[in-house]
């Protein structure tokens, strides 16, 4: 039993050893093609100066029998140096082949891209049938003219209102549900689409698309890109009366005027109309109504999409200020009357008491003095 398990363990170890060996041989075999390409990456612009790629054995003393470029499956070049034609060599996949003693044939691929920044980028609606009404879906089209290679293209959609820019999304041209183009590496026209669910905040915003050629880290930095002009969204939306400016109930003081402001947001700008039965109300400027009577006033804002109605109840408020003033005046007069009456009664009583107490001879003098004194101090008594 023990021997058997030991044997199994050994066999497992052996298999593991084999696996690791095969792994090692695999990776070393890949590294063994002793070819060096200079430069190892070529990202060239259309009609630029161009550049030659040289293919040579990594070690000068290596046993190379043959070394050449294969730039297309059916096109070999019997030269270590190869220079692409930057006005037409779009569709090449250059591979350097070498035959080495002890190794045989092996090859190395050159990363080669001939690119052309877009000629023109423009933005428009997909077709005339696309919606421009709030809640609808607008399909926008970004047309990129004459760009290569299209599969390296990335399209960014941005949305701008004032100085605020929002990225709507970006998509690679390879995304078949958003972009379409003829699948080849030479310059083609690319069309990309985006769907926007419209709402009123979009009205007047500018949408742009930017086409960027993403050529990887060995490509030009920053990547070549081109912007479209902005497309200004014109969204039609239903009118909505601003109820902060027009409450449901408005008081008006008798004898005064009140301005009812009916403002509505809508596109196209809504037509404002007032319906009322008052004979004294009249229209002011900018959709205002000037009222001085109670009643029901009905404002409607209407465009081709719909109509919004807002009913205002105007309530007459009496002007209580004159009434209040009158009341106060009356009270003052009343109090004065009461006071004077009380005083005059008291005054008469004093006089009578003095007559009864003092000498009748002095009465004239006394009376005069008293009269004078009180006359000066309280002239009000004269009124009664
Ligand atoms: C080793 O090479 C063979 C054929 O070239 C391949 O099928 C296999 O996946 C490679 N194994 C590893 C571990 O790379
Ligand atoms: C080019 O070279 C490859 C690799 O050696 C070879 O298989 C192919 O037949 C050659 N093609 C032509 C057209 O010479
Ligand atoms: C190989 O390329 C070099 C450089 O482009 C050129 O000078 C030379 O003539 C070429 N040789 C052949 C045989 O085409
Ligand atoms: C390059 O070599 C690999 C094996 O190392 C081979 O599979 C491939 O077909 C070769 N490429 C070309 C273009 O001949
Ligand atoms: C790009 O194309 C649009 C629409 O075709 C055109 O109106 C615009 O003038 C073009 N711009 C340039 C720079 O060619
Ligand atoms: C789209 O609109 C343009 C201009 O407004 C017009 O010339 C064209 O015929 C319309 N196309 C369709 C399919 O309605
Ligand atoms: C946009 O402009 C306003 C004033 O016009 C400014 O207050 C605001 O900070 C700006 N926002 C940004 C993001 O620049
Ligand atoms: C936009 O919407 C239309 C209709 O619903 C749909 O056919 C199209 O695939 C959508 N496009 C994108 C880019 O989502
Ligand atoms: C309108 O669209 C903007 C941006 O797409 C969004 O932020 C906003 O919430 C939307 N408003 C409504 C009322 O749907
Ligand atoms: C309504 O009017 C108020 C007061 O003038 C204003 O602050 C607000 O922005 C307006 N609302 C709309 C939707 O225009
Ligand atoms: C009417 O409204 C416009 C725009 O809102 C404003 O420029 C104009 O001053 C207003 N007129 C009056 C008399 O309020
Ligand atoms: C307001 O006036 C419009 C137009 O005459 C009418 O359709 C609507 O029913 C009125 N609304 C009310 C609440 O009176």
Coordinates of C-alpha atoms and ligand atoms in Angstrom, one line a residue:
X1 CA 0.0 0.0 0.0
X2 CA 2.7 2.5 1.0
X3 CA 4.8 1.7 -2.0
X4 CA 1.9 2.2 -4.3
X5 CA 1.1 5.7 -3.0
X6 CA 4.7 6.6 -3.1
X7 CA 4.8 5.6 -6.8
X8 CA 1.7 7.7 -7.5
X9 CA 3.3 10.7 -5.9
X10 CA 6.4 10.2 -8.0
X11 CA 4.4 9.9 -11.2
X12 CA 2.5 13.1 -10.4
X13 CA 5.8 14.9 -9.8
X14 CA 7.1 13.6 -13.1
X15 CA 4.1 14.9 -15.0
X16 CA 4.4 18.3 -13.3
X17 CA 8.1 18.4 -14.3
X18 CA 7.2 17.6 -17.9
X19 CA 4.6 20.4 -17.9
X20 CA 7.0 23.0 -16.5
X21 CA 9.6 21.8 -19.1
X22 CA 7.2 22.2 -22.0
X23 CA 6.2 25.6 -20.7
X24 CA 9.8 26.6 -20.6
X25 CA 10.6 25.3 -24.1
X26 CA 7.5 27.1 -25.4
X27 CA 8.4 30.5 -24.1
X28 CA 12.1 30.2 -24.9
X29 CA 11.2 29.1 -28.5
X30 CA 9.3 32.3 -28.9
X31 CA 12.1 34.4 -27.7
X32 CA 14.6 32.6 -29.8
X33 CA 13.9 34.2 -33.2
X34 CA 17.1 36.3 -33.3
X35 CA 15.7 39.1 -35.5
X36 CA 15.8 42.7 -34.6
X37 CA 13.5 45.3 -36.3
X38 CA 14.4 49.0 -36.1
X39 CA 12.2 50.7 -35.3
X40 CA 9.9 48.1 -33.8
X41 CA 6.9 50.3 -34.3
X42 CA 6.0 52.6 -37.2
X43 CA 3.1 55.0 -36.9
X44 CA 3.3 57.3 -39.9
X45 CA 1.1 60.1 -41.1
X46 CA -0.2 60.1 -44.6
X47 CA 2.2 62.0 -46.9
X48 CA 4.7 62.6 -44.2
X49 CA 8.4 62.2 -44.7
X50 CA 8.3 58.5 -44.0
X51 CA 10.9 56.2 -42.6
X52 CA 12.6 53.0 -43.4
X53 CA 12.4 49.8 -41.3
X54 CA 15.5 47.7 -41.1
X55 CA 15.4 44.0 -40.3
X56 CA 18.6 42.3 -39.2
X57 CA 19.9 39.4 -37.1
X58 CA 20.2 40.4 -33.5
X59 CA 23.7 39.1 -33.3
X60 CA 26.1 40.0 -36.1
X61 CA 27.8 36.6 -35.8
X62 CA 24.5 34.6 -35.9
X63 CA 24.2 32.0 -38.6
X64 CA 21.7 33.7 -40.9
X65 CA 21.1 32.2 -44.3
X66 CA 18.3 34.5 -45.5
X67 CA 16.5 37.6 -44.1
X68 CA 13.9 39.6 -45.9
X69 CA 10.6 41.6 -45.5
X70 CA 7.2 40.2 -46.4
X71 CA 5.0 43.2 -46.5
X72 CA 1.9 41.5 -47.7
X73 CA 1.1 37.7 -47.8
X74 CA 2.0 37.7 -51.5
X75 CA 4.7 40.4 -51.6
X76 CA 8.3 39.7 -50.4
X77 CA 11.0 42.2 -50.6
X78 CA 14.5 40.9 -51.0
X79 CA 16.0 43.7 -48.9
X80 CA 16.7 44.1 -45.2
X81 CA 15.6 47.7 -45.5
X82 CA 12.1 48.6 -46.5
X83 CA 10.5 52.1 -46.8
X84 CA 6.7 52.3 -47.0
X85 CA 5.0 54.5 -49.6
X86 CA 3.3 57.0 -47.3
X87 CA 0.7 57.9 -49.9
X88 CA -0.7 54.5 -50.5
X89 CA 0.7 51.7 -48.3
X90 CA -2.4 51.5 -46.1
X91 CA -3.0 47.8 -45.9
X92 CA 0.3 46.3 -45.0
X93 CA 1.3 43.9 -42.3
X94 CA 5.1 43.8 -42.6
X95 CA 6.8 40.7 -41.2
X96 CA 10.5 40.1 -41.3
X97 CA 11.5 36.5 -42.0
X98 CA 14.8 34.9 -41.3
X99 CA 16.3 31.5 -41.8
X100 CA 18.9 30.6 -39.2
X101 CA 21.0 27.5 -38.9
X102 CA 19.7 25.3 -36.1
X103 CA 16.5 27.3 -35.8
X104 CA 15.0 27.3 -39.2
X105 CA 12.5 29.8 -40.3
X106 CA 11.2 32.3 -37.9
X107 CA 9.7 35.8 -38.1
X108 CA 8.9 39.0 -36.3
X109 CA 6.1 41.4 -37.0
X110 CA 6.4 45.1 -37.3
X111 CA 3.6 47.2 -35.8
X112 CA 2.8 49.4 -38.8
X113 CA 0.1 52.1 -39.1
X114 CA -0.3 54.6 -41.8
X115 CA -2.9 57.1 -40.6
X116 CA -4.7 60.1 -41.9
X117 CA -6.5 62.5 -39.6
X118 CA -10.1 63.3 -40.6
X119 CA -10.6 65.7 -43.4
X120 CA -13.8 67.1 -41.9
X121 CA -16.1 66.3 -39.0
X122 CA -19.7 67.5 -39.1
X123 CA -22.8 67.0 -37.0
X124 CA -26.4 66.9 -38.0
X125 CA -29.6 65.1 -37.2
X126 CA -29.8 61.6 -38.6
X127 CA -32.8 62.6 -40.9
X128 CA -35.7 64.9 -41.1
X129 CA -37.9 62.5 -39.2
X130 CA -36.0 62.7 -36.0
X131 CA -37.9 64.2 -33.1
X132 CA -37.4 67.8 -31.8
X133 CA -40.1 67.6 -29.2
X134 CA -39.5 67.2 -25.4
X135 CA -39.7 63.5 -24.4
X136 CA -38.8 62.4 -27.9
X137 CA -35.6 60.8 -29.0
X138 CA -33.3 62.8 -31.3
X139 CA -30.8 60.9 -33.4
X140 CA -27.7 62.8 -34.1
X141 CA -25.2 61.9 -36.7
X142 CA -21.4 62.6 -36.7
X143 CA -19.9 62.4 -40.2
X144 CA -16.2 62.0 -40.3
X145 CA -14.7 62.4 -43.8
X146 CA -11.7 60.6 -45.1
X147 CA -10.0 59.1 -42.1
X148 CA -7.7 56.1 -41.7
X149 CA -7.6 53.7 -40.1
X150 CA -11.2 54.0 -39.2
X151 CA -11.0 51.2 -36.6
X152 CA -8.7 53.3 -34.5
X153 CA -11.3 56.1 -34.4
X154 CA -13.0 57.2 -31.2
X155 CA -15.9 59.6 -31.2
X156 CA -16.7 61.8 -28.2
X157 CA -20.0 63.6 -27.9
X158 CA -20.1 66.7 -25.7
X159 CA -22.9 68.9 -24.7
X160 CA -22.4 72.5 -23.8
X161 CA -24.6 75.2 -22.2
X162 CA -22.8 78.4 -21.3
X163 CA -19.5 77.5 -19.9
X164 CA -20.6 74.1 -18.7
X165 CA -19.5 71.1 -20.7
X166 CA -20.9 67.6 -20.2
X167 CA -19.6 64.5 -21.9
X168 CA -22.6 62.7 -23.4
X169 CA -20.6 59.6 -24.2
X170 CA -17.8 58.3 -26.4
X171 CA -17.7 55.3 -28.6
X172 CA -15.2 53.5 -30.7
X173 CA -15.9 53.3 -34.4
X174 CA -15.7 49.5 -34.1
X175 CA -18.9 49.6 -32.1
X176 CA -21.2 48.4 -34.9
X177 CA -24.4 49.6 -33.1
X178 CA -23.2 53.2 -33.1
X179 CA -20.9 53.6 -36.1
X180 CA -20.7 52.4 -39.6
X181 CA -17.9 52.4 -42.2
X182 CA -16.5 50.3 -44.9
X183 CA -14.1 47.9 -43.3
X184 CA -10.7 48.7 -44.7
X185 CA -7.6 50.4 -43.6
X186 CA -7.4 53.1 -46.3
X187 CA -9.3 56.4 -45.8
X188 CA -13.0 56.0 -45.5
X189 CA -16.0 58.0 -44.3
X190 CA -17.4 57.1 -40.9
X191 CA -20.8 57.9 -39.5
X192 CA -21.6 57.6 -35.9
X193 CA -24.9 58.1 -34.2
X194 CA -26.2 59.0 -30.7
X195 CA -29.7 59.1 -29.3
X196 CA -30.7 61.9 -27.0
X197 CA -33.9 61.8 -25.0
X198 CA -34.9 65.5 -25.2
X199 CA -36.0 67.6 -22.3
X200 CA -36.5 71.3 -22.0
X201 CA -33.1 71.9 -20.4
X202 CA -31.5 70.8 -23.7
X203 CA -33.0 73.7 -25.6
X204 CA -30.3 76.0 -26.8
X205 CA -27.5 73.7 -25.8
X206 CA -24.7 73.0 -28.3
X207 CA -23.7 69.5 -29.1
X208 CA -20.4 68.6 -30.7
X209 CA -18.6 65.5 -31.8
X210 CA -14.9 65.1 -31.7
X211 CA -13.2 62.4 -33.8
X212 CA -9.9 61.2 -32.3
X213 CA -7.5 58.8 -33.8
X214 CA -6.3 56.6 -31.0
X215 CA -3.0 55.2 -32.3
X216 CA -1.6 53.9 -29.0
X217 CA 1.4 55.0 -26.9
X218 CA 3.7 54.9 -29.9
X219 CA 1.4 57.1 -31.9
X220 CA 1.6 60.9 -31.9
X221 CA 0.8 62.6 -28.6
X222 CA -1.7 64.1 -28.2
X223 CA -3.6 61.9 -30.6
X224 CA -4.8 63.7 -33.8
X225 CA -8.4 64.9 -33.4
X226 CA -10.9 67.1 -35.1
X227 CA -14.0 68.8 -33.8
X228 CA -17.3 69.4 -35.5
X229 CA -19.0 72.8 -35.4
X230 CA -21.6 72.8 -32.7
X231 CA -25.1 71.8 -33.4
X232 CA -27.6 73.9 -31.5
X233 CA -30.5 71.9 -30.2
X234 CA -33.9 73.4 -30.8
X235 CA -36.3 71.5 -28.5
X236 CA -40.0 72.2 -28.7
X237 CA -41.8 71.9 -25.4
X238 CA -45.1 72.6 -23.9
X239 CA -45.8 75.9 -22.2
X240 CA -45.7 76.0 -18.4
X241 CA -47.0 79.1 -16.6
X242 CA -44.7 80.4 -13.9
X243 CA -46.9 80.1 -10.8
X244 CA -44.4 81.8 -8.5
X245 CA -45.2 85.1 -10.4
X246 CA -48.9 84.3 -10.5
X247 CA -50.4 82.9 -7.3
X248 CA -53.9 81.4 -7.3
X249 CA -55.3 84.2 -5.2
X250 CA -54.4 87.8 -5.4
X251 CA -55.8 90.6 -3.1
X252 CA -56.6 94.0 -4.5
X253 CA -57.3 97.0 -2.3
X254 CA -60.4 99.0 -3.3
X255 CA -59.3 102.0 -5.3
X256 CA -55.9 100.5 -6.3
X257 CA -54.6 98.6 -9.3
X258 CA -52.9 95.3 -9.2
X259 CA -50.7 93.8 -12.0
X260 CA -51.2 90.1 -12.8
X261 CA -48.0 88.7 -14.4
X262 CA -48.6 85.7 -16.6
X263 CA -45.3 84.4 -17.8
X264 CA -44.9 81.0 -19.5
X265 CA -41.9 79.0 -20.5
X266 CA -42.4 77.1 -23.7
X267 CA -40.9 76.7 -27.2
X268 CA -42.1 78.0 -29.6
X269 CA -42.8 80.9 -27.2
X270 CA -46.4 80.5 -26.2
X271 CA -49.1 83.0 -26.9
X272 CA -50.5 84.5 -23.7
X273 CA -54.2 85.2 -23.4
X274 CA -56.4 86.4 -20.6
X275 CA -60.1 85.5 -20.2
X276 CA -62.1 87.5 -17.7
X277 CA -65.5 89.2 -17.3
X278 CA -64.4 92.4 -15.6
X279 CA -65.0 95.5 -17.6
X280 CA -62.3 97.6 -16.0
X281 CA -59.3 95.2 -16.4
X282 CA -56.9 96.0 -19.2
X283 CA -53.8 94.5 -20.7
X284 CA -50.4 95.8 -19.8
X285 CA -47.2 95.0 -21.5
X286 CA -45.7 91.6 -21.8
X287 CA -48.8 89.6 -21.0
X288 CA -49.6 91.4 -17.8
X289 CA -53.2 92.2 -16.8
X290 CA -54.1 95.2 -14.7
X291 CA -57.1 94.7 -12.5
X292 CA -58.9 96.7 -9.9
X293 CA -62.0 94.5 -9.4
X294 CA -62.5 91.2 -7.8
X295 CA -63.3 88.3 -10.0
X296 CA -61.9 85.2 -11.8
X297 CA -59.1 85.9 -14.3
X298 CA -58.0 83.1 -16.5
X299 CA -54.6 83.1 -18.2
X300 CA -53.8 80.6 -20.9
X301 CA -50.4 80.1 -22.6
X302 CA -50.6 78.1 -25.8
X303 CA -48.2 76.9 -28.5
X304 CA -48.8 74.2 -31.1
X305 CA -48.0 71.5 -28.6
X306 CA -50.4 72.3 -25.8
X307 CA -52.0 74.9 -23.6
X308 CA -51.5 75.6 -20.0
X309 CA -54.2 77.4 -18.0
X310 CA -53.9 79.2 -14.7
X311 CA -56.9 80.7 -12.9
X312 CA -56.4 83.6 -10.5
X313 CA -59.0 84.6 -8.0
X314 CA -58.8 88.3 -7.3
X315 CA -60.3 89.3 -3.9
X316 CA -61.2 92.9 -3.1
X317 CA -59.8 94.1 0.2
X318 CA -61.3 97.2 1.8
X319 CA -58.9 100.0 2.4
X320 CA -59.2 100.2 6.2
X321 CA -56.8 103.0 6.8
X322 CA -59.2 106.0 6.4
X323 CA -61.7 104.1 8.5
X324 CA -59.2 103.4 11.2
X325 CA -58.1 107.1 11.2
X326 CA -61.7 108.2 11.5
X327 CA -62.2 105.8 14.4
X328 CA -59.1 107.0 16.2
X329 CA -60.2 110.7 15.7
X330 CA -63.7 109.9 17.0
X331 CA -62.3 108.1 20.1
X332 CA -60.1 111.1 20.9
X333 CA -63.0 113.5 20.6
X334 CA -65.1 111.3 22.7
X335 CA -62.5 111.1 25.5
X336 CA -62.0 114.8 25.4
X337 CA -65.7 115.4 25.7
X338 CA -66.0 113.1 28.7
X339 CA -62.9 114.7 30.3
X340 CA -64.2 118.2 29.8
X341 CA -67.6 117.3 31.2
X342 CA -66.1 115.7 34.3
X343 CA -63.9 118.8 34.7
X344 CA -66.6 121.3 34.3
X345 CA -68.7 119.5 36.9
X346 CA -65.8 119.5 39.3
X347 CA -65.0 123.2 38.6
X348 CA -68.6 124.3 39.3
X349 CA -68.6 122.3 42.5
X350 CA -65.4 124.1 43.8
X351 CA -66.8 127.5 43.0
X352 CA -70.0 126.7 44.8
X353 CA -68.1 125.4 47.8
X354 CA -66.0 128.5 48.0
X355 CA -69.0 130.8 47.8
X356 CA -70.4 129.0 50.7
X357 CA -67.3 129.1 52.8
X358 CA -65.6 132.5 52.1
X359 CA -66.6 136.0 52.7
X360 CA -69.0 137.2 50.0
X361 CA -66.8 140.4 49.7
X362 CA -63.8 138.6 48.5
X363 CA -65.8 136.5 46.1
X364 CA -65.2 138.8 43.1
X365 CA -61.4 138.9 43.5
X366 CA -61.1 135.2 44.4
X367 CA -63.3 134.3 41.4
X368 CA -61.2 136.5 39.1
X369 CA -57.9 135.0 40.2
X370 CA -59.2 131.4 40.0
X371 CA -60.7 132.1 36.6
X372 CA -57.5 133.6 35.2
X373 CA -55.3 130.8 36.5
X374 CA -57.4 128.0 35.1
X375 CA -58.0 130.0 31.9
X376 CA -54.3 130.0 31.2
X377 CA -53.6 126.4 32.2
X378 CA -56.5 124.8 30.5
X379 CA -57.7 126.7 27.5
X380 CA -59.8 123.6 26.5
X381 CA -62.4 124.6 29.0
X382 CA -63.4 127.4 26.7
X383 CA -64.6 124.9 24.2
X384 CA -67.3 123.6 26.5
Ligands
LIG1 C1 3.1 26.0 -26.3 O1 3.0 26.0 -27.7 C2 1.9 25.4 -28.3 C3 2.0 25.4 -29.8 O2 2.9 26.4 -30.2 C4 0.6 26.0 -27.8 O3 -0.5 25.3 -28.3 C5 0.6 26.0 -26.3 O4 -0.6 26.7 -25.8 C6 1.8 26.6 -25.7 N1 1.8 26.5 -24.3 C7 2.1 27.5 -23.5 C8 2.0 27.2 -22.0 O5 2.4 28.7 -23.9
LIG2 C1 7.4 35.1 -49.3 O1 8.0 34.5 -48.2 C2 7.3 33.5 -47.5 C3 8.1 33.1 -46.3 O2 9.3 32.5 -46.6 C4 7.0 32.4 -48.4 O3 6.2 31.4 -47.7 C5 6.2 32.9 -49.6 O4 6.0 31.9 -50.5 C6 7.0 34.0 -50.3 N1 6.0 34.6 -51.2 C7 6.5 35.0 -52.4 C8 5.4 35.6 -53.3 O5 7.6 35.0 -52.8
LIG3 C1 17.4 48.0 -50.3 O1 17.0 49.2 -49.6 C2 18.0 50.3 -49.7 C3 17.5 51.4 -48.8 O2 16.1 51.7 -49.1 C4 18.3 50.7 -51.1 O3 19.3 51.7 -51.1 C5 18.7 49.5 -51.9 O4 18.9 49.8 -53.2 C6 17.7 48.3 -51.8 N1 18.2 47.1 -52.4 C7 17.5 46.4 -53.2 C8 18.2 45.2 -53.8 O5 16.4 46.7 -53.5
LIG4 C1 5.6 33.6 -38.2 O1 6.0 32.5 -37.4 C2 4.9 31.8 -36.8 C3 5.6 30.7 -35.9 O2 6.6 31.2 -35.2 C4 4.0 31.3 -37.8 O3 2.9 30.7 -37.1 C5 3.4 32.4 -38.6 O4 2.6 32.0 -39.6 C6 4.6 33.2 -39.2 N1 4.0 34.4 -39.9 C7 4.1 34.5 -41.2 C8 3.5 35.7 -41.8 O5 4.7 33.7 -42.0
LIG5 C1 -17.2 70.1 -43.4 O1 -18.4 69.6 -44.0 C2 -19.5 70.4 -43.8 C3 -20.7 69.7 -44.2 O2 -20.5 68.9 -45.3 C4 -19.3 71.7 -44.5 O3 -20.4 72.6 -44.2 C5 -18.1 72.4 -43.9 O4 -17.8 73.6 -44.6 C6 -16.9 71.5 -44.0 N1 -15.7 72.1 -43.3 C7 -14.5 72.0 -43.9 C8 -13.5 72.7 -43.0 O5 -14.3 71.6 -44.9
LIG6 C1 -35.1 67.0 -45.4 O1 -35.1 68.4 -45.3 C2 -34.4 69.0 -46.4 C3 -34.3 70.5 -46.1 O2 -35.1 70.9 -45.1 C4 -35.2 68.7 -47.7 O3 -34.5 69.3 -48.7 C5 -35.3 67.2 -47.8 O4 -36.0 66.9 -49.0 C6 -35.9 66.5 -46.6 N1 -35.8 65.1 -46.8 C7 -36.8 64.3 -46.5 C8 -36.6 62.9 -46.6 O5 -37.9 64.7 -46.0
LIG7 C1 -19.3 79.7 -15.5 O1 -19.5 81.1 -15.5 C2 -20.1 81.7 -14.4 C3 -20.3 83.2 -14.6 O2 -20.6 83.4 -15.9 C4 -19.1 81.4 -13.2 O3 -19.7 81.9 -12.0 C5 -18.9 79.9 -13.0 O4 -17.9 79.7 -12.0 C6 -18.4 79.4 -14.3 N1 -18.3 78.0 -14.2 C7 -17.2 77.3 -14.6 C8 -17.2 75.8 -14.4 O5 -16.3 77.8 -15.2
LIG8 C1 -31.4 55.2 -31.7 O1 -32.8 54.9 -31.7 C2 -33.2 54.2 -32.8 C3 -34.7 54.0 -32.8 O2 -35.1 53.7 -31.5 C4 -32.5 52.9 -32.9 O3 -32.9 52.2 -34.0 C5 -31.0 53.1 -32.9 O4 -30.3 51.9 -32.9 C6 -30.6 54.0 -31.8 N1 -29.2 54.3 -32.0 C7 -28.3 54.3 -31.0 C8 -26.9 54.8 -31.4 O5 -28.5 53.9 -29.9
LIG9 C1 -32.8 66.8 -18.8 O1 -31.6 66.2 -19.3 C2 -30.5 66.5 -18.5 C3 -29.2 66.0 -19.2 O2 -29.4 65.0 -20.0 C4 -30.7 65.9 -17.1 O3 -29.6 66.2 -16.3 C5 -31.9 66.4 -16.5 O4 -32.2 65.7 -15.3 C6 -33.1 66.2 -17.4 N1 -34.3 66.8 -16.9 C7 -35.5 66.3 -16.8 C8 -36.5 67.1 -16.2 O5 -35.6 65.1 -17.2
LIG10 C1 -40.6 82.0 -12.1 O1 -40.4 83.3 -11.6 C2 -39.5 83.4 -10.5 C3 -39.6 84.8 -10.0 O2 -39.3 85.7 -10.9 C4 -38.1 83.0 -11.0 O3 -37.2 83.1 -9.9 C5 -38.2 81.6 -11.6 O4 -36.9 81.3 -12.1 C6 -39.2 81.5 -12.6 N1 -39.3 80.1 -13.0 C7 -39.2 79.7 -14.3 C8 -39.4 78.3 -14.5 O5 -39.0 80.5 -15.2
LIG11 C1 -41.1 92.9 -21.8 O1 -40.3 91.8 -21.7 C2 -39.0 92.0 -22.4 C3 -38.3 90.6 -22.4 O2 -38.6 89.9 -21.3 C4 -38.3 93.0 -21.6 O3 -37.0 93.3 -22.3 C5 -39.1 94.3 -21.6 O4 -38.4 95.3 -20.9 C6 -40.4 94.1 -21.0 N1 -41.2 95.3 -21.2 C7 -41.8 95.8 -20.1 C8 -42.6 97.0 -20.4 O5 -41.8 95.3 -19.0
LIG12 C1 -59.9 79.4 -19.0 O1 -60.1 79.9 -20.3 C2 -59.9 78.9 -21.3 C3 -60.1 79.5 -22.6 O2 -61.4 80.2 -22.7 C4 -60.9 77.7 -21.0 O3 -60.6 76.7 -22.0 C5 -60.7 77.2 -19.7 O4 -61.6 76.1 -19.4 C6 -60.8 78.3 -18.6 N1 -60.5 77.7 -17.4 C7 -61.2 77.9 -16.3 C8 -60.8 77.2 -15.1 O5 -62.1 78.7 -16.3

